[in-house]
PDB file of C-alpha atoms in Angstrom:
ATOM      1  CA  UNK A  15       0.000   0.000   0.000  1.00  0.00           C
ATOM      2  CA  UNK A  16       0.914   3.652  -0.228  1.00  0.00           C
ATOM      3  CA  UNK A  17       3.105   5.046   2.513  1.00  0.00           C
ATOM      4  CA  UNK A  18       0.988   8.184   2.675  1.00  0.00           C
ATOM      5  CA  UNK A  19       2.232  11.748   2.772  1.00  0.00           C
ATOM      6  CA  UNK A  20       5.761  12.263   4.013  1.00  0.00           C
ATOM      7  CA  UNK A  21       5.840  16.049   4.347  1.00  0.00           C
ATOM      8  CA  UNK A  22       9.417  17.077   5.181  1.00  0.00           C
ATOM      9  CA  UNK A  23      11.057  13.674   5.446  1.00  0.00           C
ATOM     10  CA  UNK A  24      14.128  13.113   3.243  1.00  0.00           C
ATOM     11  CA  UNK A  25      14.298   9.879   1.172  1.00  0.00           C
ATOM     12  CA  UNK A  26      16.661   8.005   3.504  1.00  0.00           C
ATOM     13  CA  UNK A  27      14.458   8.810   6.506  1.00  0.00           C
ATOM     14  CA  UNK A  28      11.343   7.884   4.562  1.00  0.00           C
ATOM     15  CA  UNK A  29      12.860   4.510   3.764  1.00  0.00           C
ATOM     16  CA  UNK A  30      13.677   3.837   7.413  1.00  0.00           C
ATOM     17  CA  UNK A  31      10.246   4.938   8.653  1.00  0.00           C
ATOM     18  CA  UNK A  32       8.510   2.786   6.051  1.00  0.00           C
ATOM     19  CA  UNK A  33      10.556  -0.228   7.106  1.00  0.00           C
ATOM     20  CA  UNK A  34       9.772   0.331  10.790  1.00  0.00           C
ATOM     21  CA  UNK A  35       6.076   0.789  10.068  1.00  0.00           C
ATOM     22  CA  UNK A  36       5.914  -2.494   8.159  1.00  0.00           C
ATOM     23  CA  UNK A  37       7.717  -4.225  11.013  1.00  0.00           C
ATOM     24  CA  UNK A  38       5.257  -2.739  13.531  1.00  0.00           C
ATOM     25  CA  UNK A  39       2.278  -3.875  11.470  1.00  0.00           C
ATOM     26  CA  UNK A  40       3.672  -7.386  11.139  1.00  0.00           C
ATOM     27  CA  UNK A  41       4.624  -7.848  14.804  1.00  0.00           C
ATOM     28  CA  UNK A  42       3.342  -5.076  17.092  1.00  0.00           C
ATOM     29  CA  UNK A  43       4.284  -4.939  20.791  1.00  0.00           C
ATOM     30  CA  UNK A  44       1.631  -6.293  23.151  1.00  0.00           C
ATOM     31  CA  UNK A  45      -1.196  -3.847  23.734  1.00  0.00           C
ATOM     32  CA  UNK A  46      -0.104  -1.469  20.961  1.00  0.00           C
ATOM     33  CA  UNK A  47      -1.409  -1.040  17.401  1.00  0.00           C
ATOM     34  CA  UNK A  48      -0.702   1.475  14.653  1.00  0.00           C
ATOM     35  CA  UNK A  49      -3.756   3.313  13.340  1.00  0.00           C
ATOM     36  CA  UNK A  50      -3.907   2.747   9.576  1.00  0.00           C
ATOM     37  CA  UNK A  51      -5.998   3.811   6.603  1.00  0.00           C
ATOM     38  CA  UNK A  52      -8.430   0.918   6.047  1.00  0.00           C
ATOM     39  CA  UNK A  53      -8.078   1.352   2.271  1.00  0.00           C
ATOM     40  CA  UNK A  54      -4.293   1.035   2.130  1.00  0.00           C
ATOM     41  CA  UNK A  55      -3.512  -0.793   5.363  1.00  0.00           C
ATOM     42  CA  UNK A  56      -0.814   1.830   6.021  1.00  0.00           C
ATOM     43  CA  UNK A  57      -0.666   5.041   8.115  1.00  0.00           C
ATOM     44  CA  UNK A  58      -2.136   8.144   6.508  1.00  0.00           C
ATOM     45  CA  UNK A  59       1.131   9.997   7.115  1.00  0.00           C
ATOM     46  CA  UNK A  60       4.622   8.777   7.860  1.00  0.00           C
ATOM     47  CA  UNK A  61       5.568  12.126   9.383  1.00  0.00           C
ATOM     48  CA  UNK A  62       2.821  11.842  12.018  1.00  0.00           C
ATOM     49  CA  UNK A  63       2.247   8.266  13.087  1.00  0.00           C
ATOM     50  CA  UNK A  64      -0.883   7.508  15.090  1.00  0.00           C
ATOM     51  CA  UNK A  65      -1.132   4.528  17.399  1.00  0.00           C
ATOM     52  CA  UNK A  66      -3.499   3.097  19.959  1.00  0.00           C
ATOM     53  CA  UNK A  67      -2.621   1.672  23.353  1.00  0.00           C
ATOM     54  CA  UNK A  68      -4.731  -0.742  25.369  1.00  0.00           C
ATOM     55  CA  UNK A  69      -4.895   0.398  28.996  1.00  0.00           C
ATOM     56  CA  UNK A  70      -2.745  -2.034  31.017  1.00  0.00           C
ATOM     57  CA  UNK A  71      -4.341  -4.416  33.527  1.00  0.00           C
ATOM     58  CA  UNK A  72      -4.366  -3.344  37.185  1.00  0.00           C
ATOM     59  CA  UNK A  73      -4.106   0.360  36.327  1.00  0.00           C
ATOM     60  CA  UNK A  74      -6.791   3.080  36.271  1.00  0.00           C
ATOM     61  CA  UNK A  75      -6.640   2.831  32.459  1.00  0.00           C
ATOM     62  CA  UNK A  76      -7.558  -0.858  32.275  1.00  0.00           C
ATOM     63  CA  UNK A  77     -10.023  -1.953  29.554  1.00  0.00           C
ATOM     64  CA  UNK A  78      -9.913   1.437  27.794  1.00  0.00           C
ATOM     65  CA  UNK A  79      -8.110   2.368  24.587  1.00  0.00           C
ATOM     66  CA  UNK A  80      -6.035   5.519  24.151  1.00  0.00           C
ATOM     67  CA  UNK A  81      -4.829   7.133  20.941  1.00  0.00           C
ATOM     68  CA  UNK A  82      -1.516   8.927  20.622  1.00  0.00           C
ATOM     69  CA  UNK A  83       0.692  10.309  17.873  1.00  0.00           C
ATOM     70  CA  UNK A  84       4.417  10.540  17.210  1.00  0.00           C
ATOM     71  CA  UNK A  85       5.311  13.672  15.239  1.00  0.00           C
ATOM     72  CA  UNK A  86       8.557  13.455  13.275  1.00  0.00           C
ATOM     73  CA  UNK A  87      10.690  16.496  12.485  1.00  0.00           C
ATOM     74  CA  UNK A  88      12.730  17.037   9.318  1.00  0.00           C
ATOM     75  CA  UNK A  89      15.929  16.014  11.121  1.00  0.00           C
ATOM     76  CA  UNK A  90      14.562  12.688  12.416  1.00  0.00           C
ATOM     77  CA  UNK A  91      16.192  10.368  13.526  1.00  0.00           C
ATOM     78  CA  UNK A  92      18.877  12.761  14.809  1.00  0.00           C
ATOM     79  CA  UNK A  93      16.104  14.424  16.826  1.00  0.00           C
ATOM     80  CA  UNK A  94      13.437  12.343  18.582  1.00  0.00           C
ATOM     81  CA  UNK A  95       9.785  12.483  17.555  1.00  0.00           C
ATOM     82  CA  UNK A  96       7.424  14.395  19.817  1.00  0.00           C
ATOM     83  CA  UNK A  97       4.780  12.276  21.522  1.00  0.00           C
ATOM     84  CA  UNK A  98       1.213  13.379  22.272  1.00  0.00           C
ATOM     85  CA  UNK A  99      -1.835  11.592  23.661  1.00  0.00           C
ATOM     86  CA  UNK A 100      -4.849  12.385  21.477  1.00  0.00           C
ATOM     87  CA  UNK A 101      -7.168  10.833  24.071  1.00  0.00           C
ATOM     88  CA  UNK A 102      -7.470  12.942  27.224  1.00  0.00           C
ATOM     89  CA  UNK A 103      -5.720  11.146  30.071  1.00  0.00           C
ATOM     90  CA  UNK A 104      -5.032  11.934  33.742  1.00  0.00           C
ATOM     91  CA  UNK A 105      -1.372  11.020  34.176  1.00  0.00           C
ATOM     92  CA  UNK A 106       1.616  12.706  35.869  1.00  0.00           C
ATOM     93  CA  UNK A 107       3.728  12.663  32.698  1.00  0.00           C
ATOM     94  CA  UNK A 108       1.083  13.894  30.258  1.00  0.00           C
ATOM     95  CA  UNK A 109       0.154  17.556  29.824  1.00  0.00           C
ATOM     96  CA  UNK A 110      -3.604  17.898  30.334  1.00  0.00           C
ATOM     97  CA  UNK A 111      -4.068  20.654  27.751  1.00  0.00           C
ATOM     98  CA  UNK A 112      -1.719  19.571  24.935  1.00  0.00           C
ATOM     99  CA  UNK A 113      -1.418  15.824  25.533  1.00  0.00           C
ATOM    100  CA  UNK A 114       2.395  16.154  25.392  1.00  0.00           C
ATOM    101  CA  UNK A 115       4.213  13.125  26.823  1.00  0.00           C
ATOM    102  CA  UNK A 116       7.304  13.537  29.012  1.00  0.00           C
ATOM    103  CA  UNK A 117       9.470  10.416  28.880  1.00  0.00           C
ATOM    104  CA  UNK A 118      13.257  10.095  28.728  1.00  0.00           C
ATOM    105  CA  UNK A 119      13.095   7.908  25.623  1.00  0.00           C
ATOM    106  CA  UNK A 120      11.924  10.981  23.703  1.00  0.00           C
ATOM    107  CA  UNK A 121      14.434  13.264  25.407  1.00  0.00           C
ATOM    108  CA  UNK A 122      17.893  12.593  26.850  1.00  0.00           C
ATOM    109  CA  UNK A 123      17.833   8.838  26.232  1.00  0.00           C
ATOM    110  CA  UNK A 124      16.939   9.136  22.547  1.00  0.00           C
ATOM    111  CA  UNK A 125      19.418   7.694  20.070  1.00  0.00           C
ATOM    112  CA  UNK A 126      19.140   7.579  16.295  1.00  0.00           C
ATOM    113  CA  UNK A 127      18.624   3.807  16.497  1.00  0.00           C
ATOM    114  CA  UNK A 128      15.649   3.943  18.902  1.00  0.00           C
ATOM    115  CA  UNK A 129      12.629   2.332  17.251  1.00  0.00           C
ATOM    116  CA  UNK A 130       8.951   3.318  17.249  1.00  0.00           C
ATOM    117  CA  UNK A 131       8.123  -0.090  18.751  1.00  0.00           C
ATOM    118  CA  UNK A 132      10.416   0.684  21.682  1.00  0.00           C
ATOM    119  CA  UNK A 133       8.944   4.170  22.162  1.00  0.00           C
ATOM    120  CA  UNK A 134       5.365   2.870  22.160  1.00  0.00           C
ATOM    121  CA  UNK A 135       6.254   0.098  24.619  1.00  0.00           C
ATOM    122  CA  UNK A 136       7.881   2.631  26.942  1.00  0.00           C
ATOM    123  CA  UNK A 137       4.792   4.871  26.815  1.00  0.00           C
ATOM    124  CA  UNK A 138       2.679   1.872  27.797  1.00  0.00           C
ATOM    125  CA  UNK A 139       5.133   1.150  30.630  1.00  0.00           C
ATOM    126  CA  UNK A 140       4.615   4.733  31.759  1.00  0.00           C
ATOM    127  CA  UNK A 141       0.887   3.995  32.138  1.00  0.00           C
ATOM    128  CA  UNK A 142       1.824   1.296  34.662  1.00  0.00           C
ATOM    129  CA  UNK A 143       4.626   3.168  36.411  1.00  0.00           C
ATOM    130  CA  UNK A 144       4.450   6.983  36.152  1.00  0.00           C
ATOM    131  CA  UNK A 145       7.458   9.131  37.083  1.00  0.00           C
ATOM    132  CA  UNK A 146       5.861  11.911  39.176  1.00  0.00           C
ATOM    133  CA  UNK A 147       9.125  13.756  39.786  1.00  0.00           C
ATOM    134  CA  UNK A 148       9.330  14.749  36.130  1.00  0.00           C
ATOM    135  CA  UNK A 149       5.644  15.534  35.814  1.00  0.00           C
ATOM    136  CA  UNK A 150       3.803  17.676  33.282  1.00  0.00           C
ATOM    137  CA  UNK A 151       0.630  17.379  35.370  1.00  0.00           C
ATOM    138  CA  UNK A 152       1.759  18.484  38.835  1.00  0.00           C
ATOM    139  CA  UNK A 153      -1.550  17.710  40.525  1.00  0.00           C
ATOM    140  CA  UNK A 154      -1.553  14.135  39.212  1.00  0.00           C
ATOM    141  CA  UNK A 155       2.112  13.733  40.181  1.00  0.00           C
ATOM    142  CA  UNK A 156       1.492  14.940  43.732  1.00  0.00           C
ATOM    143  CA  UNK A 157      -1.568  12.725  44.157  1.00  0.00           C
ATOM    144  CA  UNK A 158       0.303   9.716  42.795  1.00  0.00           C
ATOM    145  CA  UNK A 159       2.953  10.193  45.491  1.00  0.00           C
ATOM    146  CA  UNK A 160       0.711  11.232  48.397  1.00  0.00           C
ATOM    147  CA  UNK A 161      -2.636   9.519  47.824  1.00  0.00           C
ATOM    148  CA  UNK A 162      -2.583   6.792  45.202  1.00  0.00           C
ATOM    149  CA  UNK A 163      -6.237   5.931  45.849  1.00  0.00           C
ATOM    150  CA  UNK A 164      -7.365   9.466  44.965  1.00  0.00           C
ATOM    151  CA  UNK A 165      -5.035   9.581  41.957  1.00  0.00           C
ATOM    152  CA  UNK A 166      -6.434   6.272  40.767  1.00  0.00           C
ATOM    153  CA  UNK A 167     -10.035   7.451  41.245  1.00  0.00           C
ATOM    154  CA  UNK A 168      -9.485  10.599  39.166  1.00  0.00           C
ATOM    155  CA  UNK A 169      -7.518   8.779  36.482  1.00  0.00           C
ATOM    156  CA  UNK A 170     -10.238   6.136  36.213  1.00  0.00           C
ATOM    157  CA  UNK A 171     -12.983   8.756  36.049  1.00  0.00           C
ATOM    158  CA  UNK A 172     -11.254  10.473  33.135  1.00  0.00           C
ATOM    159  CA  UNK A 173     -10.547   7.134  31.446  1.00  0.00           C
ATOM    160  CA  UNK A 174     -14.235   6.239  31.710  1.00  0.00           C
ATOM    161  CA  UNK A 175     -15.211   9.546  30.091  1.00  0.00           C
ATOM    162  CA  UNK A 176     -12.556   9.826  27.371  1.00  0.00           C
ATOM    163  CA  UNK A 177     -11.082   6.352  26.822  1.00  0.00           C
ATOM    164  CA  UNK A 178     -12.678   4.203  24.144  1.00  0.00           C
ATOM    165  CA  UNK A 179     -14.426   1.033  25.352  1.00  0.00           C
ATOM    166  CA  UNK A 180     -13.408  -0.670  22.098  1.00  0.00           C
ATOM    167  CA  UNK A 181     -10.300  -0.150  19.990  1.00  0.00           C
ATOM    168  CA  UNK A 182     -10.355   2.476  17.268  1.00  0.00           C
ATOM    169  CA  UNK A 183      -8.409  -0.061  15.228  1.00  0.00           C
ATOM    170  CA  UNK A 184     -11.421  -2.392  15.037  1.00  0.00           C
ATOM    171  CA  UNK A 185      -9.967  -4.110  11.974  1.00  0.00           C
ATOM    172  CA  UNK A 186      -7.264  -5.559  14.195  1.00  0.00           C
ATOM    173  CA  UNK A 187      -8.351  -8.441  16.383  1.00  0.00           C
ATOM    174  CA  UNK A 188      -6.988  -7.550  19.832  1.00  0.00           C
ATOM    175  CA  UNK A 189      -8.539 -10.514  21.632  1.00  0.00           C
ATOM    176  CA  UNK A 190      -6.749 -13.527  20.186  1.00  0.00           C
ATOM    177  CA  UNK A 191      -3.665 -11.868  18.780  1.00  0.00           C
ATOM    178  CA  UNK A 192      -4.346 -12.499  15.083  1.00  0.00           C
ATOM    179  CA  UNK A 193      -3.651  -9.235  13.323  1.00  0.00           C
ATOM    180  CA  UNK A 194      -5.713  -7.921  10.438  1.00  0.00           C
ATOM    181  CA  UNK A 195      -4.604  -4.467   9.439  1.00  0.00           C
ATOM    182  CA  UNK A 196      -7.124  -2.444   7.502  1.00  0.00           C
ATOM    183  CA  UNK A 197      -9.853  -3.740   5.217  1.00  0.00           C
ATOM    184  CA  UNK A 198      -7.318  -5.663   3.160  1.00  0.00           C
ATOM    185  CA  UNK A 199      -6.824  -8.135   6.002  1.00  0.00           C
ATOM    186  CA  UNK A 200      -3.079  -7.655   6.201  1.00  0.00           C
ATOM    187  CA  UNK A 201      -1.689 -10.388   7.903  1.00  0.00           C
ATOM    188  CA  UNK A 202      -0.780 -11.783  10.927  1.00  0.00           C
ATOM    189  CA  UNK A 203       1.444 -13.265  13.497  1.00  0.00           C
ATOM    190  CA  UNK A 204      -0.363 -15.066  16.260  1.00  0.00           C
ATOM    191  CA  UNK A 205       0.132 -13.100  19.427  1.00  0.00           C
ATOM    192  CA  UNK A 206      -0.614 -13.517  23.102  1.00  0.00           C
ATOM    193  CA  UNK A 207      -3.977 -12.919  24.730  1.00  0.00           C
ATOM    194  CA  UNK A 208      -4.061  -9.226  25.542  1.00  0.00           C
ATOM    195  CA  UNK A 209      -6.239  -9.829  28.577  1.00  0.00           C
ATOM    196  CA  UNK A 210      -2.993 -10.680  30.381  1.00  0.00           C
ATOM    197  CA  UNK A 211      -0.984  -7.710  29.198  1.00  0.00           C
ATOM    198  CA  UNK A 212       0.351  -6.295  32.433  1.00  0.00           C
ATOM    199  CA  UNK A 213       3.211  -7.755  34.421  1.00  0.00           C
ATOM    200  CA  UNK A 214       2.638  -8.214  38.132  1.00  0.00           C
ATOM    201  CA  UNK A 215       4.389  -5.896  40.563  1.00  0.00           C
ATOM    202  CA  UNK A 216       6.820  -8.654  41.485  1.00  0.00           C
ATOM    203  CA  UNK A 217       7.542  -9.260  37.794  1.00  0.00           C
ATOM    204  CA  UNK A 218       8.243  -5.576  37.317  1.00  0.00           C
ATOM    205  CA  UNK A 219      10.532  -5.567  40.324  1.00  0.00           C
ATOM    206  CA  UNK A 220      12.386  -8.693  39.221  1.00  0.00           C
ATOM    207  CA  UNK A 221      12.461  -7.837  35.558  1.00  0.00           C
ATOM    208  CA  UNK A 222      13.420  -4.175  35.402  1.00  0.00           C
ATOM    209  CA  UNK A 223      14.515  -2.791  38.742  1.00  0.00           C
ATOM    210  CA  UNK A 224      18.101  -4.041  38.916  1.00  0.00           C
ATOM    211  CA  UNK A 225      20.442  -1.154  38.263  1.00  0.00           C
ATOM    212  CA  UNK A 226      23.139  -3.535  37.067  1.00  0.00           C
ATOM    213  CA  UNK A 227      21.052  -4.975  34.249  1.00  0.00           C
ATOM    214  CA  UNK A 228      22.312  -4.350  30.734  1.00  0.00           C
ATOM    215  CA  UNK A 229      19.847  -3.779  27.921  1.00  0.00           C
ATOM    216  CA  UNK A 230      20.608  -7.251  26.567  1.00  0.00           C
ATOM    217  CA  UNK A 231      19.432  -8.873  29.804  1.00  0.00           C
ATOM    218  CA  UNK A 232      16.080  -7.081  29.885  1.00  0.00           C
ATOM    219  CA  UNK A 233      12.988  -9.186  29.141  1.00  0.00           C
ATOM    220  CA  UNK A 234      12.446  -9.477  25.407  1.00  0.00           C
ATOM    221  CA  UNK A 235       9.219  -9.460  23.387  1.00  0.00           C
ATOM    222  CA  UNK A 236       7.453 -11.372  21.937  1.00  0.00           C
ATOM    223  CA  UNK A 237       6.311 -13.772  24.618  1.00  0.00           C
ATOM    224  CA  UNK A 238       9.154 -12.562  26.793  1.00  0.00           C
ATOM    225  CA  UNK A 239       9.934 -14.334  30.027  1.00  0.00           C
ATOM    226  CA  UNK A 240      11.305 -12.801  33.141  1.00  0.00           C
ATOM    227  CA  UNK A 241      14.341 -14.453  34.651  1.00  0.00           C
ATOM    228  CA  UNK A 242      12.075 -16.286  37.079  1.00  0.00           C
ATOM    229  CA  UNK A 243      10.223 -17.831  34.161  1.00  0.00           C
ATOM    230  CA  UNK A 244       6.924 -16.163  35.002  1.00  0.00           C
ATOM    231  CA  UNK A 245       5.249 -14.384  32.152  1.00  0.00           C
ATOM    232  CA  UNK A 246       6.120 -10.755  31.564  1.00  0.00           C
ATOM    233  CA  UNK A 247       3.995  -9.412  28.780  1.00  0.00           C
ATOM    234  CA  UNK A 248       3.704  -6.088  27.001  1.00  0.00           C
ATOM    235  CA  UNK A 249       4.588  -3.140  29.152  1.00  0.00           C
ATOM    236  CA  UNK A 250       7.068  -4.922  31.350  1.00  0.00           C
ATOM    237  CA  UNK A 251       8.899  -6.476  28.447  1.00  0.00           C
ATOM    238  CA  UNK A 252      10.844  -4.399  26.001  1.00  0.00           C
ATOM    239  CA  UNK A 253      10.632  -4.999  22.309  1.00  0.00           C
ATOM    240  CA  UNK A 254      13.339  -7.184  20.780  1.00  0.00           C
ATOM    241  CA  UNK A 255      16.899  -6.730  21.925  1.00  0.00           C
ATOM    242  CA  UNK A 256      17.811  -4.714  18.831  1.00  0.00           C
ATOM    243  CA  UNK A 257      15.278  -2.046  19.740  1.00  0.00           C
ATOM    244  CA  UNK A 258      16.236  -1.740  23.395  1.00  0.00           C
ATOM    245  CA  UNK A 259      18.021   1.571  23.724  1.00  0.00           C
ATOM    246  CA  UNK A 260      19.634   3.452  26.543  1.00  0.00           C
ATOM    247  CA  UNK A 261      16.201   4.136  27.958  1.00  0.00           C
ATOM    248  CA  UNK A 262      16.570   0.856  29.797  1.00  0.00           C
ATOM    249  CA  UNK A 263      18.041   3.122  32.449  1.00  0.00           C
ATOM    250  CA  UNK A 264      14.781   4.994  32.888  1.00  0.00           C
ATOM    251  CA  UNK A 265      12.927   1.731  33.230  1.00  0.00           C
ATOM    252  CA  UNK A 266      15.295   0.307  35.797  1.00  0.00           C
ATOM    253  CA  UNK A 267      13.639   2.373  38.498  1.00  0.00           C
ATOM    254  CA  UNK A 268      10.100   1.540  37.559  1.00  0.00           C
ATOM    255  CA  UNK A 269       9.820  -1.693  39.485  1.00  0.00           C
ATOM    256  CA  UNK A 270      10.662   0.046  42.735  1.00  0.00           C
ATOM    257  CA  UNK A 271       8.367   2.991  42.164  1.00  0.00           C
ATOM    258  CA  UNK A 272       5.469   0.634  41.478  1.00  0.00           C
ATOM    259  CA  UNK A 273       6.263  -1.285  44.633  1.00  0.00           C
ATOM    260  CA  UNK A 274       6.193   1.994  46.507  1.00  0.00           C
ATOM    261  CA  UNK A 275       2.559   2.412  45.547  1.00  0.00           C
ATOM    262  CA  UNK A 276       1.891  -0.985  47.021  1.00  0.00           C
ATOM    263  CA  UNK A 277       2.935   0.120  50.481  1.00  0.00           C
ATOM    264  CA  UNK A 278       6.721   0.533  50.681  1.00  0.00           C
ATOM    265  CA  UNK A 279       7.725   3.713  52.452  1.00  0.00           C
ATOM    266  CA  UNK A 280       7.890   6.894  50.419  1.00  0.00           C
ATOM    267  CA  UNK A 281      11.618   7.282  50.928  1.00  0.00           C
ATOM    268  CA  UNK A 282      12.389   4.216  48.882  1.00  0.00           C
ATOM    269  CA  UNK A 283       9.867   5.320  46.278  1.00  0.00           C
ATOM    270  CA  UNK A 284      11.446   8.744  45.979  1.00  0.00           C
ATOM    271  CA  UNK A 285      14.900   7.238  45.920  1.00  0.00           C
ATOM    272  CA  UNK A 286      13.927   5.021  43.032  1.00  0.00           C
ATOM    273  CA  UNK A 287      12.803   8.072  41.074  1.00  0.00           C
ATOM    274  CA  UNK A 288      15.772  10.207  42.009  1.00  0.00           C
ATOM    275  CA  UNK A 289      17.638   9.803  38.740  1.00  0.00           C
ATOM    276  CA  UNK A 290      14.835  11.429  36.830  1.00  0.00           C
TER     277      UNK A 290
END
């Protein structure tokens, strides 16, 4: 199918983006789908990719679907894309008015080899483990630290109002993992059941909290296993070793910050977020 409009992208960049898009359509990360033109089975624009994320289990966003976009500049991949939620979401790292996403993968940890699959997986991780100390929504960040129950209530309320109960990408079967992109029925790797997308807190702690872990030892998608052998799907597992970039460092703290919500004292929680 057509690759859609490319606006300011030079030919070499266009080639890379097209290759990544095809790879994403063939084998998307758990809980993530590209939004495509049903006629062509490809994104409407390669300079502004739209995707949809399934709210992870055991979060205020569970069972809702959220759209976002990655906007590429003319000097991509030297400069990172800018990420925005198109669906209104109550989250410490998302600006309420613009939808702008604050995550290290799109800032200091960006490298020219970082993939879209990796970025989208990290954004989904952020829905499980926010980083309130680098917040764009100060109220949500403060509530997340001081009163998780109230944060969760507000986030769920907004998810109920603005999140979609069914995926925008209806042409893709999210339930059994067989992918059909667009009306053409583009085809499909068998995936895992997305009803089990979120790693448990212990999986997160085991899988991504160790500061000594190298990117090659992080859990790998698809069907990634944590070192204990228990299943770590989607958000907890990073996409293929080749796409794991230096942002592994940002994720290393996430297990501890999630555990903090579960009752560990706030000192350890704040310590785990200190690097950000």
